[in-house]
Every structure is written in structure tokens, then in C-alpha cells.
Amino acid sequence: MAGHSKFKNIMHRKGAQDKKRSSMFSKLSREITVAAKMGMPDPDMNPRLRLAINAAKAQSMPKDNIQRAIDKAIGGDTENYEEIRYEGYGPGGVAIIVEALTDNRNRTATNVRTAFSKNGGNLGASGAVSHGFDRMGLITYPASAGDADAIFEAALDAGAEDVSSNEDEHEIWTAMDALHEVAKALEGKIGPAEGAKLAWKPQTTVEVDESNAATLMKLVDTLEDDDDVQTVWGNYEVSDEVMEKLG
């Protein structure tokens, strides 16, 4: 999830983590299979696969599951997944980008459109909101990886462009084409990342008030719960005070 609310992140970890674990493993497996199919099945020779495997390990995905996802690509018995991006607006004029990996374009488009329309949003045309975001690399580490100063210094040395830290995690932003290089350098300094992927970073953010926040969170949750949806990005900020009222 891209819009920020520390409170929401904590709530998600406590409440819905178990329920979402099997869905998350399914999404991680899908990314591993696609990465292995698009390049070499060897993570040392395939940067996208290496990042996908590291992300899976960070979420405690069993080794057998990871190997099965790679084997599916090698065996050629996998579905043909397409990478599709949807763009639209949520409650309060929030811009949202949805990235999906799907073997059925019609099913995914219907589900995404329905999620928007039932939760105060509307799906736009391709390019409707992405001009307000920068395409960058995003590497995440848990707060336990080190203090903000140490992470900032390591990230800067590795070639990152920006770092933001809070009580939950460190977000390290890189140029789009430097993601793999920076992730590898950081892995040598502070260990494997919790996540590393291409991301959409909003150029400006929208503060969401209490009247729109509940519907927006429902929209984001509905999208994230869809098996075909890999990531949801948004340009929203929700204060902890508003989140506490919703909780």
C-alpha cells in the first residue's frame, strides 16, 4: 500500500495478517513464476527473480513454495500472466494506480472496476493519474534493520536517491534503472530487504478527511484482497487521528 498511515499499517499487521497470508503467498508465487519465465530461472542471473525470492523469504514463505513457483516456469505448465495497470480516482479525489498480474484480463478488469464503483471511486483511462507519480525503485526494510541514520548512510552509499523512516519501516527510493544495483549493494551491507520493487511515488499528496477515509480504506482493502492485484499505489495521506476514529 502506498498512501501512508502508520496506524493503518499496524492495524493490518495485527488484525488481518493471518487471513491475508495465503493470498500474499499466492501473489508472491505469481511474481516469482513470471520473473523466472521472463528471464533465467537462476536468481543470480535474473535480478527480478532474485528480488521476488527475497521478498518471499522476508514474508516467511516456505522454501518449497518458492521452488514450486520457479519449477512452474521451467516446466512451462504455467498460465500466461499479463502485467496490467489500472488508474482511477478514489473518494476525495485521491489518485490510485493498481498493478495486476492476471491470466484473465476480463475478470480482473471487471473486479477492479466494481471495487472502484462500489467504494466511492471511478476507474479512468490509461494515463489518467500516472502523470502525477514518478516511476522509481522502492526498497523496504523493517525498523529493526537499523536506526534511521545508519540506514540513511548505507542507502546513500549504495546509490539511493531518498530515504524515509518511521517506527515501522525504512523506505529507500532509487532511480528506476538502479533498483537491482542498489538492492544488491544494500543486501551486502544490511542483509536482504523485506521488499524491493518498481513503485509509483506521488509527486504531491492529498490529505484525506474523516468523511472520505473509511470509504477510501475499504476501496484499497477490496483491491488488495483481489488475487490478481499485486500492488495498490495512491497519493493519499491519512492522519493517525483519523485512523484511530475509524478503528
Coordinates of C-alpha atoms in Angstrom, one line a residue:
M1 CA 0.0 0.0 0.0
A2 CA 1.4 3.3 -0.9
G3 CA -0.6 6.0 0.8
H4 CA 0.6 6.5 4.3
S5 CA -0.8 5.9 7.7
K6 CA 1.4 4.3 10.4
F7 CA -1.8 3.4 12.3
K8 CA -3.2 1.5 9.3
N9 CA 0.0 -0.4 8.8
I10 CA -0.1 -1.5 12.4
M11 CA -3.8 -2.5 12.3
H12 CA -3.2 -4.6 9.2
R13 CA -0.3 -6.4 10.8
K14 CA -2.3 -7.3 13.9
G15 CA -5.7 -8.0 12.5
A16 CA -5.7 -9.3 9.0
Q17 CA -2.2 -10.8 8.7
D18 CA -3.3 -14.4 9.1
K19 CA -6.3 -14.1 6.8
K20 CA -4.1 -12.4 4.1
R21 CA -1.1 -14.7 4.4
S22 CA -2.4 -17.3 1.9
S23 CA -3.4 -14.6 -0.5
M24 CA 0.0 -12.9 -0.1
F25 CA 1.9 -16.2 -0.7
S26 CA -0.2 -16.6 -3.9
K27 CA 0.8 -13.1 -5.1
L28 CA 4.5 -13.7 -4.3
S29 CA 4.4 -17.1 -6.1
R30 CA 2.9 -15.5 -9.1
E31 CA 5.6 -12.8 -9.2
I32 CA 8.3 -15.5 -8.8
T33 CA 6.9 -17.6 -11.7
V34 CA 6.6 -14.6 -14.0
A35 CA 10.1 -13.4 -13.2
A36 CA 11.5 -16.9 -13.7
K37 CA 9.6 -17.3 -17.0
M38 CA 10.7 -13.9 -18.4
G39 CA 14.4 -14.4 -17.6
M40 CA 16.7 -17.2 -16.4
P41 CA 15.4 -19.4 -13.6
D42 CA 18.6 -18.7 -11.7
P43 CA 18.3 -15.8 -9.2
D44 CA 22.0 -15.0 -9.6
M45 CA 21.4 -14.4 -13.3
N46 CA 17.9 -12.8 -13.0
P47 CA 17.7 -9.7 -10.9
R48 CA 13.9 -9.6 -10.9
L49 CA 13.7 -13.2 -9.7
R50 CA 16.2 -12.5 -7.0
L51 CA 14.2 -9.6 -5.7
A52 CA 11.0 -11.7 -5.8
I53 CA 12.6 -14.5 -3.9
N54 CA 14.0 -12.2 -1.3
A55 CA 10.5 -10.6 -0.8
A56 CA 9.0 -14.0 -0.4
K57 CA 11.7 -15.0 2.2
A58 CA 11.1 -11.8 4.1
Q59 CA 7.4 -12.9 4.5
S60 CA 8.5 -16.3 5.8
M61 CA 7.3 -18.1 2.6
P62 CA 8.4 -21.8 2.8
K63 CA 11.3 -22.8 0.5
D64 CA 9.1 -25.5 -1.1
N65 CA 6.6 -22.9 -2.2
I66 CA 9.4 -20.7 -3.7
Q67 CA 10.9 -23.7 -5.6
R68 CA 7.4 -24.8 -6.8
A69 CA 6.8 -21.3 -8.2
I70 CA 10.2 -21.5 -10.1
D71 CA 9.5 -25.1 -11.3
K72 CA 6.2 -24.0 -12.8
A73 CA 8.0 -21.5 -15.0
I74 CA 10.7 -24.1 -16.0
G75 CA 8.1 -26.7 -16.7
G76 CA 6.1 -24.4 -19.0
D77 CA 2.8 -25.6 -17.5
T78 CA 2.0 -22.2 -16.0
E79 CA -0.7 -19.8 -17.1
N80 CA 0.3 -16.9 -19.3
Y81 CA 0.2 -14.0 -16.9
E82 CA -0.2 -10.4 -18.2
E83 CA 1.0 -7.3 -16.4
I84 CA -1.7 -4.7 -16.5
R85 CA -2.0 -1.3 -14.9
Y86 CA -5.3 0.4 -14.0
E87 CA -5.7 4.0 -13.0
G88 CA -8.5 5.8 -11.3
Y89 CA -9.8 8.1 -8.6
G90 CA -10.9 7.2 -5.1
P91 CA -13.0 9.2 -2.6
G92 CA -11.8 12.8 -2.1
G93 CA -10.2 12.9 -5.5
V94 CA -7.3 10.6 -4.4
A95 CA -5.3 9.2 -7.4
I96 CA -4.9 5.4 -7.4
I97 CA -2.7 3.1 -9.5
V98 CA -3.4 -0.6 -9.4
E99 CA -0.9 -3.1 -10.8
A100 CA -2.1 -6.6 -11.6
L101 CA -0.7 -9.9 -12.9
T102 CA -3.5 -11.8 -14.5
D103 CA -4.3 -14.8 -16.7
N104 CA -7.8 -13.4 -17.4
R105 CA -7.9 -9.8 -18.4
N106 CA -11.7 -9.5 -18.5
R107 CA -12.1 -11.0 -15.0
T108 CA -9.5 -8.6 -13.5
A109 CA -10.9 -5.5 -15.3
T110 CA -14.4 -6.3 -14.0
N111 CA -13.3 -6.8 -10.4
V112 CA -11.2 -3.6 -10.4
R113 CA -14.0 -1.6 -12.0
T114 CA -16.5 -3.0 -9.4
A115 CA -14.2 -2.2 -6.5
F116 CA -13.9 1.4 -7.6
S117 CA -17.6 2.0 -8.3
K118 CA -18.8 0.4 -5.1
N119 CA -16.4 2.3 -2.9
G120 CA -16.8 5.9 -4.0
G121 CA -14.3 5.9 -6.9
N122 CA -14.2 5.7 -10.6
L123 CA -11.8 3.9 -13.0
G124 CA -10.1 6.2 -15.5
A125 CA -8.4 5.7 -18.8
S126 CA -4.7 4.5 -19.0
G127 CA -2.5 7.5 -18.1
A128 CA -5.3 9.3 -16.2
V129 CA -3.3 9.7 -13.0
S130 CA 0.2 8.2 -13.5
H131 CA 1.5 11.6 -14.8
G132 CA 1.2 12.7 -11.1
F133 CA 3.6 10.0 -10.0
D134 CA 7.3 9.2 -10.6
R135 CA 8.3 5.7 -11.6
M136 CA 11.0 4.7 -9.1
G137 CA 12.5 1.7 -7.3
L138 CA 11.4 1.1 -3.7
I139 CA 13.3 -1.0 -1.2
T140 CA 11.8 -1.6 2.2
Y141 CA 13.4 -2.8 5.4
P142 CA 11.8 -3.3 8.8
A143 CA 12.6 -0.7 11.5
S144 CA 14.7 -3.4 13.3
A145 CA 17.2 -3.3 10.4
G146 CA 18.9 -0.3 12.0
D147 CA 18.4 3.2 13.2
A148 CA 17.4 5.9 10.7
D149 CA 20.9 7.5 10.5
A150 CA 22.6 4.2 9.8
I151 CA 20.1 3.2 7.1
F152 CA 20.3 6.6 5.5
E153 CA 24.1 6.4 5.3
A154 CA 24.1 2.9 3.9
A155 CA 21.4 3.8 1.3
L156 CA 23.3 6.9 0.2
D157 CA 26.5 4.9 -0.2
A158 CA 24.6 2.3 -2.2
G159 CA 23.3 5.0 -4.6
A160 CA 19.8 5.6 -3.4
E161 CA 18.0 8.9 -4.1
D162 CA 15.8 9.3 -1.0
V163 CA 15.1 7.6 2.4
S164 CA 12.2 8.0 4.8
S165 CA 12.0 6.1 8.1
N166 CA 9.2 5.7 10.6
E167 CA 8.6 3.5 13.6
D168 CA 7.6 0.6 11.4
E169 CA 9.9 0.6 8.4
H170 CA 12.6 2.3 6.3
E171 CA 11.6 3.2 2.7
I172 CA 14.6 3.6 0.3
W173 CA 13.8 5.2 -3.1
T174 CA 16.1 4.7 -6.1
A175 CA 16.1 5.7 -9.7
M176 CA 14.1 3.1 -11.7
D177 CA 17.0 1.6 -13.5
A178 CA 19.2 1.5 -10.3
L179 CA 16.8 -0.7 -8.2
H180 CA 18.6 -4.0 -8.7
E181 CA 22.1 -2.5 -8.2
V182 CA 21.1 -0.6 -5.0
A183 CA 19.2 -3.6 -3.6
K184 CA 22.3 -5.8 -4.1
A185 CA 24.6 -3.2 -2.5
L186 CA 22.3 -2.9 0.5
E187 CA 22.0 -6.6 0.8
G188 CA 25.8 -6.7 1.4
K189 CA 25.6 -4.0 4.0
I190 CA 22.4 -4.7 6.0
G191 CA 21.0 -8.0 4.7
P192 CA 18.2 -8.9 2.4
A193 CA 15.3 -6.4 2.1
E194 CA 11.8 -7.0 3.2
G195 CA 10.7 -5.9 -0.3
A196 CA 12.2 -4.4 -3.5
K197 CA 10.1 -3.5 -6.5
L198 CA 9.3 -0.8 -9.0
A199 CA 7.0 1.7 -7.5
W200 CA 4.9 4.8 -8.1
K201 CA 5.9 7.7 -5.9
P202 CA 3.3 10.5 -5.8
Q203 CA 4.7 14.0 -6.7
T204 CA 2.2 15.6 -4.3
T205 CA -0.1 14.0 -1.7
V206 CA -3.8 14.6 -0.7
E207 CA -4.8 14.8 2.9
V208 CA -7.9 12.7 3.3
D209 CA -10.5 13.9 5.9
E210 CA -12.6 11.7 8.1
S211 CA -15.7 11.8 5.8
N212 CA -13.7 10.1 3.0
A213 CA -11.2 8.0 4.9
A214 CA -13.4 5.0 5.7
T215 CA -14.6 4.5 2.1
L216 CA -11.0 5.0 0.8
M217 CA -9.6 2.4 3.1
K218 CA -12.4 0.0 2.1
L219 CA -11.6 0.6 -1.6
V220 CA -7.9 -0.1 -1.0
D221 CA -8.6 -3.2 1.0
T222 CA -11.0 -4.5 -1.6
L223 CA -8.4 -4.0 -4.3
E224 CA -5.6 -5.6 -2.3
D225 CA -7.8 -8.6 -1.5
D226 CA -8.2 -9.4 -5.2
D227 CA -5.8 -12.3 -6.1
D228 CA -4.9 -10.7 -9.4
V229 CA -3.9 -7.4 -7.9
Q230 CA -0.2 -7.2 -6.9
T231 CA 0.1 -3.7 -5.6
V232 CA -2.1 -0.6 -5.0
W233 CA -0.4 2.8 -5.0
G234 CA -2.1 6.1 -4.0
N235 CA -1.3 9.8 -3.4
Y236 CA -3.2 9.9 -0.1
E237 CA -2.2 10.8 3.5
V238 CA -4.5 9.7 6.4
S239 CA -3.6 11.1 9.8
D240 CA -3.3 8.7 12.7
E241 CA -6.0 10.7 14.5
V242 CA -8.5 10.0 11.7
M243 CA -7.4 6.3 11.5
E244 CA -8.0 5.9 15.3
K245 CA -11.5 7.3 14.9
L246 CA -12.2 4.7 12.1
G247 CA -10.7 1.9 14.1

